[in-house]
Short mmCIF file of C-alpha atoms and ligand atoms in Angstrom, two decimals:
data_model
loop_
_atom_site.label_atom_id
_atom_site.label_comp_id
_atom_site.label_asym_id
_atom_site.label_seq_id
_atom_site.Cartn_x
_atom_site.Cartn_y
_atom_site.Cartn_z
CA MET A 1 -10.43 11.41 -6.00
CA ASP A 2 -9.86 8.32 -3.82
CA LYS A 3 -6.60 6.48 -4.39
CA LYS A 4 -6.91 3.10 -6.07
CA MET A 5 -7.30 0.14 -3.71
CA GLN A 6 -4.09 -1.94 -3.47
CA VAL A 7 -4.84 -5.63 -4.06
CA LEU A 8 -2.25 -8.37 -3.60
CA VAL A 9 -2.91 -11.69 -5.34
CA VAL A 10 -0.93 -14.61 -3.88
CA ASP A 11 -0.97 -17.72 -6.06
CA ASP A 12 1.79 -20.13 -7.13
CA ASN A 13 -0.10 -20.95 -10.34
CA GLU A 14 0.85 -18.28 -12.87
CA ILE A 15 -2.20 -18.78 -15.06
CA ASP A 16 -4.61 -18.50 -12.11
CA CYS A 17 -2.65 -15.44 -10.99
CA LEU A 18 -3.14 -13.81 -14.40
CA THR A 19 -6.87 -14.59 -14.41
CA THR A 20 -7.44 -13.30 -10.87
CA GLY A 21 -5.24 -10.28 -11.63
CA SER A 22 -7.28 -9.40 -14.70
CA PHE A 23 -10.45 -9.25 -12.54
CA VAL A 24 -8.67 -7.01 -10.04
CA GLU A 25 -7.76 -4.61 -12.84
CA LYS A 26 -11.30 -4.78 -14.22
CA ALA A 27 -12.47 -3.65 -10.75
CA ASN A 28 -10.24 -0.58 -11.27
CA MET A 29 -7.94 -1.59 -8.42
CA ASN A 30 -4.15 -1.65 -8.36
CA LEU A 31 -2.70 -5.14 -8.77
CA LEU A 32 0.29 -6.52 -6.84
CA VAL A 33 1.34 -10.12 -7.42
CA ALA A 34 3.24 -12.70 -5.35
CA ASN A 35 3.87 -16.20 -6.66
CA ASP A 36 4.65 -17.60 -3.22
CA PRO A 37 3.76 -16.76 0.41
CA TYR A 38 7.30 -15.57 1.28
CA SER A 39 7.25 -12.90 -1.46
CA ALA A 40 3.77 -11.97 -0.26
CA LEU A 41 5.09 -11.36 3.28
CA GLU A 42 7.92 -9.24 1.83
CA ILE A 43 5.44 -7.09 -0.10
CA ILE A 44 3.28 -6.75 3.02
CA ALA A 45 6.30 -5.65 5.09
CA ASN A 46 7.18 -2.95 2.55
CA GLN A 47 6.07 0.34 4.12
CA GLU A 48 5.54 2.07 0.78
CA ILE A 49 2.78 -0.10 -0.63
CA THR A 50 0.74 -1.87 2.00
CA PRO A 51 -1.79 -4.16 0.30
CA GLU A 52 -5.31 -3.40 1.47
CA ILE A 53 -7.04 -6.47 0.05
CA ILE A 54 -5.15 -9.78 -0.11
CA VAL A 55 -6.41 -12.64 -2.26
CA VAL A 56 -4.78 -15.85 -1.03
CA ASP A 57 -4.76 -19.21 -2.82
CA TRP A 58 -5.11 -22.07 -0.35
CA ILE A 59 -2.93 -24.73 -1.90
CA MET A 60 0.69 -23.58 -2.21
CA PRO A 61 3.95 -25.45 -1.54
CA LYS A 62 6.00 -24.84 1.68
CA MET A 63 3.40 -22.58 3.28
CA ASN A 64 -0.29 -22.95 2.46
CA GLY A 65 -2.83 -20.16 2.29
CA LEU A 66 -4.20 -20.94 5.73
CA GLU A 67 -0.74 -20.56 7.33
CA LEU A 68 -0.10 -17.37 5.35
CA CYS A 69 -3.41 -15.98 6.55
CA GLN A 70 -2.45 -16.78 10.16
CA LYS A 71 0.95 -15.07 9.71
CA ILE A 72 -0.67 -11.95 8.24
CA ARG A 73 -3.06 -11.76 11.19
CA GLU A 74 -0.10 -11.79 13.61
CA LEU A 75 1.29 -8.59 12.02
CA LYS A 76 0.39 -5.07 13.15
CA PHE A 77 -1.30 -2.75 10.66
CA THR A 78 -2.77 0.70 10.78
CA ILE A 79 -5.42 -0.49 8.34
CA THR A 80 -6.11 -4.22 8.75
CA PRO A 81 -6.09 -5.87 5.29
CA TYR A 82 -9.17 -7.67 4.01
CA ILE A 83 -8.31 -11.27 3.14
CA ILE A 84 -10.15 -13.34 0.55
CA MET A 85 -9.21 -17.03 0.55
CA VAL A 86 -9.51 -18.83 -2.79
CA THR A 87 -9.63 -22.60 -3.20
CA SER A 88 -10.82 -25.42 -5.44
CA ASN A 89 -11.09 -27.48 -2.27
CA SER A 90 -14.40 -26.17 -1.04
CA LEU A 91 -15.60 -28.51 1.68
CA GLY A 92 -17.59 -26.70 4.34
CA GLU A 93 -14.96 -27.48 6.95
CA ASN A 94 -12.29 -25.66 4.90
CA GLU A 95 -14.41 -22.59 4.63
CA GLN A 96 -14.88 -22.59 8.39
CA ASN A 97 -11.12 -23.08 8.98
CA ALA A 98 -10.26 -20.19 6.69
CA LEU A 99 -12.69 -17.83 8.40
CA ASP A 100 -11.52 -18.99 11.83
CA VAL A 101 -7.85 -18.15 11.14
CA GLY A 102 -8.77 -14.67 9.97
CA ALA A 103 -9.96 -14.72 6.35
CA ASP A 104 -12.79 -12.28 5.75
CA ASP A 105 -14.20 -14.08 2.74
CA PHE A 106 -13.89 -17.43 1.00
CA ILE A 107 -14.49 -18.20 -2.69
CA GLU A 108 -14.24 -21.23 -4.89
CA LYS A 109 -12.15 -21.80 -7.99
CA PRO A 110 -12.76 -21.41 -10.87
CA ILE A 111 -13.44 -17.81 -9.97
CA HIS A 112 -16.62 -16.28 -11.32
CA GLY A 113 -15.34 -12.88 -12.50
CA ALA A 114 -18.40 -10.71 -11.86
CA ILE A 115 -19.03 -12.15 -8.39
CA PHE A 116 -15.34 -11.86 -7.50
CA ILE A 117 -15.35 -8.18 -8.50
CA SER A 118 -18.41 -7.59 -6.30
CA ARG A 119 -16.62 -9.29 -3.41
CA LEU A 120 -13.54 -7.12 -3.98
CA ARG A 121 -15.87 -4.12 -3.68
CA VAL A 122 -17.18 -5.45 -0.35
CA GLY A 123 -13.56 -5.56 0.81
CA ALA A 124 -12.98 -2.02 -0.46
CA ARG A 125 -15.99 -0.79 1.53
CA ILE A 126 -14.60 -2.31 4.73
CA ILE A 127 -11.16 -0.78 4.08
CA ASN A 128 -12.68 2.65 3.39
CA LEU A 129 -14.69 2.46 6.61
CA GLN A 130 -11.49 1.71 8.53
CA LYS A 131 -9.82 4.72 6.89
CA LYS A 132 -12.74 6.96 7.80
CA LEU A 133 -12.67 5.79 11.43
CA LEU A 134 -8.91 6.29 11.61
CA SER A 135 -9.19 9.77 10.21
CA LEU A 136 -11.98 10.63 12.69
CA ALA A 137 -9.90 9.25 15.56
CA HIS A 138 -6.87 11.34 14.51
CA THR A 139 -8.46 14.62 13.52
CA ASP A 140 -9.61 17.60 15.54
CA GLU A 141 -13.13 18.22 14.31
CA LEU A 142 -13.08 22.03 14.53
CA THR A 143 -9.73 22.81 12.92
CA GLY A 144 -9.03 19.73 10.80
CA LEU A 145 -5.57 19.49 12.40
CA LEU A 146 -4.26 16.33 14.06
CA ASN A 147 -5.63 15.86 17.57
CA ARG A 148 -3.61 15.25 20.74
CA ARG A 149 -3.36 11.46 20.35
CA ALA A 150 -2.30 11.69 16.70
CA ALA A 151 0.18 14.44 17.57
CA ILE A 152 1.93 12.19 20.06
CA ASP A 153 2.05 9.33 17.53
CA ALA A 154 3.46 11.69 14.87
CA CYS A 155 6.13 12.98 17.28
CA LYS A 156 7.17 9.42 18.12
CA THR A 157 7.61 8.73 14.40
CA HIS A 158 9.67 11.92 13.94
CA LEU A 159 11.81 11.01 16.96
CA SER A 160 12.55 7.50 15.73
CA ARG A 161 13.57 8.98 12.38
CA LEU A 162 15.87 11.45 14.15
CA ALA A 163 17.42 8.57 16.12
CA ARG A 164 18.18 6.73 12.86
CA THR A 165 19.60 9.60 10.76
CA GLU A 166 23.30 9.44 10.04
CA VAL A 167 23.96 13.17 9.75
CA PRO A 168 23.80 15.23 12.96
CA LEU A 169 20.36 16.85 12.91
CA SER A 170 18.13 18.49 15.43
CA HIS A 171 14.36 18.62 15.69
CA CYS A 172 12.14 21.09 17.52
CA LEU A 173 8.99 20.48 19.50
CA ILE A 174 6.91 23.58 20.16
CA ILE A 175 3.93 24.12 22.43
CA SER A 176 2.09 27.32 21.61
CA ASP A 177 -0.92 28.96 23.20
CA ILE A 178 -3.18 31.87 22.21
CA ASP A 179 -2.82 34.78 24.64
CA PHE A 180 -5.91 35.79 26.64
CA PHE A 181 -8.14 33.53 24.58
CA LYS A 182 -10.75 33.39 27.33
CA LYS A 183 -11.34 37.13 26.85
CA ILE A 184 -12.20 36.54 23.17
CA ASN A 185 -14.88 34.01 24.13
CA ASP A 186 -16.14 36.19 26.95
CA THR A 187 -16.26 39.39 24.87
CA TYR A 188 -17.33 38.20 21.42
CA GLY A 189 -18.86 34.78 22.09
CA HIS A 190 -17.91 31.19 21.45
CA GLU A 191 -18.52 31.42 17.68
CA MET A 192 -15.84 34.09 17.36
CA GLY A 193 -13.57 31.97 19.59
CA ASP A 194 -14.04 29.02 17.24
CA ARG A 195 -13.38 31.22 14.21
CA VAL A 196 -10.11 32.36 15.77
CA LEU A 197 -9.07 28.76 16.46
CA VAL A 198 -9.69 27.81 12.82
CA ASP A 199 -7.77 30.83 11.48
CA VAL A 200 -4.87 30.37 13.90
CA SER A 201 -4.65 26.71 12.82
CA LYS A 202 -4.35 27.73 9.16
CA ARG A 203 -1.67 30.30 9.90
CA LEU A 204 0.35 27.80 11.94
CA ARG A 205 -0.08 25.05 9.32
CA ASN A 206 1.16 27.43 6.60
CA SER A 207 4.25 28.27 8.64
CA LEU A 208 5.65 24.73 8.50
CA ARG A 209 6.41 22.29 5.70
CA PRO A 210 3.78 19.64 4.86
CA PHE A 211 5.75 16.73 6.34
CA GLU A 212 6.12 18.55 9.66
CA THR A 213 3.46 18.31 12.35
CA VAL A 214 0.91 20.89 13.42
CA ALA A 215 -1.70 19.64 15.88
CA ARG A 216 -4.37 21.01 18.18
CA PHE A 217 -3.14 19.81 21.55
CA GLY A 218 -5.89 21.16 23.78
CA GLY A 219 -8.42 24.04 23.85
CA GLU A 220 -6.26 26.95 22.58
CA GLU A 221 -2.97 25.07 22.74
CA PHE A 222 -1.10 23.71 19.71
CA LEU A 223 1.80 21.31 19.28
CA LEU A 224 4.22 21.77 16.40
CA TYR A 225 7.16 19.60 15.42
CA CYS A 226 9.73 20.48 12.79
CA GLU A 227 13.24 19.85 11.56
CA ALA A 228 15.42 22.83 12.47
CA ASN A 229 18.42 23.81 14.52
CA GLU A 230 18.44 26.52 17.20
CA LYS A 231 19.28 29.32 14.77
CA GLU A 232 16.71 28.27 12.18
CA ILE A 233 13.90 27.75 14.67
CA LYS A 234 14.26 31.29 16.02
CA LEU A 235 13.64 32.66 12.51
CA ILE A 236 10.70 30.26 12.00
CA LEU A 237 9.15 31.21 15.34
CA GLU A 238 9.48 34.93 14.68
CA ARG A 239 7.79 34.41 11.30
CA MET A 240 5.05 32.40 13.01
CA ARG A 241 4.55 34.97 15.77
CA LYS A 242 4.11 37.69 13.12
CA ALA A 243 1.78 35.51 11.02
CA ILE A 244 -0.47 35.20 14.08
CA CYS A 245 -0.51 38.84 15.20
CA THR A 246 -0.26 40.89 12.00
CA ASP A 247 -3.61 40.43 10.21
CA PRO A 248 -6.89 40.70 12.13
CA TYR A 249 -9.39 37.87 12.67
CA THR A 250 -12.86 38.69 11.41
CA LEU A 251 -16.34 37.26 11.78
CA ASN A 252 -19.42 39.19 10.62
CA ASP A 253 -18.68 42.78 11.69
CA VAL A 254 -16.20 41.87 14.44
CA SER A 255 -12.49 42.24 13.75
CA LEU A 256 -9.82 41.63 16.36
CA ASN A 257 -6.09 41.14 16.73
CA LEU A 258 -4.38 38.62 18.96
CA THR A 259 -1.00 37.29 19.94
CA MET A 260 0.45 33.91 20.73
CA SER A 261 3.24 32.58 22.96
CA PHE A 262 5.60 29.73 22.09
CA GLY A 263 7.87 27.38 24.10
CA CYS A 264 10.32 25.38 22.00
CA VAL A 265 12.63 22.54 22.96
CA VAL A 266 15.47 21.60 20.60
CA ILE A 267 16.00 17.84 20.51
CA LYS A 268 19.33 16.34 19.41
CA GLN A 269 20.03 12.74 18.43
CA ASN A 270 21.49 12.00 21.90
CA ASP A 271 18.15 12.90 23.48
CA THR A 272 15.96 10.59 21.43
CA HIS A 273 15.85 7.81 24.06
CA HIS A 274 13.81 10.07 26.34
CA ASP A 275 10.04 9.74 26.55
CA ILE A 276 8.02 12.08 24.33
CA ASN A 277 6.25 13.45 27.42
CA GLU A 278 9.55 14.80 28.74
CA PHE A 279 9.98 16.94 25.60
CA ILE A 280 6.38 18.14 25.83
CA LYS A 281 6.85 19.03 29.51
CA THR A 282 10.02 20.96 28.70
CA ALA A 283 8.38 22.92 25.86
CA ASP A 284 5.45 23.63 28.18
CA SER A 285 7.71 25.01 30.90
CA LEU A 286 9.38 27.31 28.34
CA LEU A 287 5.93 28.46 27.18
CA TYR A 288 5.01 29.39 30.74
CA GLU A 289 8.20 31.40 31.12
CA VAL A 290 7.05 33.39 28.06
CA LYS A 291 3.54 33.81 29.53
CA ASN A 292 4.99 35.05 32.81
CA ALA A 293 7.31 37.45 31.02
CA GLY A 294 4.41 39.20 29.26
CA ARG A 295 3.37 36.89 26.30
CA ASP A 296 3.57 37.52 22.49
CA ASN A 297 7.02 35.95 22.31
CA PHE A 298 8.92 32.67 22.15
CA LYS A 299 11.61 30.94 24.15
CA VAL A 300 13.96 28.30 22.74
CA ALA A 301 16.25 25.97 24.73
CA THR A 302 17.97 22.67 24.07
CA PHE A 303 16.60 19.67 25.91
CA ALA A 304 20.08 18.97 27.33
CA SER A 305 20.36 22.46 28.85
CA MET A 306 16.92 22.15 30.44
CA LYS A 307 17.75 18.71 31.88
CA ASN A 308 20.78 20.21 33.59
CA ASP A 309 18.82 23.11 35.10
N1 GTP B 1 -14.45 28.96 21.44
C1 GTP B 1 -13.78 27.94 21.99
N2 GTP B 1 -13.20 28.12 23.20
C2 GTP B 1 -12.51 27.09 23.73
C3 GTP B 1 -12.40 25.84 23.07
N3 GTP B 1 -11.63 25.01 23.84
C4 GTP B 1 -11.29 25.73 24.94
N4 GTP B 1 -11.80 26.98 24.90
C5 GTP B 1 -11.69 28.07 25.87
O1 GTP B 1 -10.35 28.53 25.94
C6 GTP B 1 -10.19 29.29 27.14
C7 GTP B 1 -8.78 29.11 27.68
O2 GTP B 1 -8.61 30.01 28.71
P1 GTP B 1 -7.33 30.08 29.65
O3 GTP B 1 -6.79 28.69 29.85
O4 GTP B 1 -7.71 30.85 30.86
O5 GTP B 1 -6.24 30.82 28.82
P2 GTP B 1 -6.13 32.32 28.23
O6 GTP B 1 -7.36 33.12 28.47
O7 GTP B 1 -5.73 32.15 26.79
O8 GTP B 1 -4.97 32.93 29.06
P3 GTP B 1 -3.40 32.77 28.87
O9 GTP B 1 -3.15 31.41 28.25
O10 GTP B 1 -2.84 32.87 30.24
O11 GTP B 1 -2.91 33.86 27.98
C8 GTP B 1 -11.30 28.81 28.08
O12 GTP B 1 -12.21 29.86 28.27
C9 GTP B 1 -11.97 27.65 27.31
O13 GTP B 1 -13.36 27.61 27.54
C10 GTP B 1 -13.06 25.69 21.80
O14 GTP B 1 -13.02 24.65 21.13
N5 GTP B 1 -13.74 26.77 21.31
#
């Protein structure tokens, strides 16, 4: 089931806030309340609960709704919130001003409950469309894994977390590639090749924890990112290698076995200022050492040791 839409109501008048809030709850949406624009900006900055629809009263002391709307539009969001401006001051010029500074909708006080709820639903439709687009832009259609662009974004997030942790930790970035994949396509056809890619994706995904990253990086190439030190990652990679090669891949009456090769760079806190592409390049060069040495194996090295090579 879809998660409830997060709606922030910003109004300095507590009674109006209660009335508007009751309509939000009637629309089966989750209500957040701010009695002044500064608290609203704090709630918006909170990473845990980003409001998706913001209902802003125009007339408020210190900062009015128009200014708040402008400030919100200067912020960066993954999903841009839908803003409904509310005012008792409904001259045509005001409506135009509100829309020009970035409001998506404009309604008059006193609020007509049923119409307001319908307008909240318009906002919810726009937010859901944005989510759908984002998911399409980030997902590999065949395997359902993150695609290359989303993988790079996810790695950047992991790296900035590593840079900020207080305990000494290390992370691992792995590039892995199915061995002789072209032969599978050539021998059994593209449909079997696709089936293999889907199955390999599942096996890789199941080998890491949910908060770690598994992405399809290219044709038969995958990027994985996890929290582990050198000793731990060797155990994880051996488990992964076995998960890939032990059970056969089947489609109709065809059943085949395959192997995979892995290059893994261990990243320490001191390395986090480097560009993500340097880590990817390093993992890739380790992968090609494995390919040249006969495949079906992994190679692990710290980023620092590879930089000094
Ligand atoms: N079925 C299928 N094949 C794909 C897809 N994307 C890429 N490929 C194929 O993957 C194959 C990759 O071949 P190569 O790069 O030569 O690699 P390989 O045969 O795995 O050889 P090594 O990596 O050296 O072990 C090519 O034949 C591509 O056409 C896809 O989405 N589906």
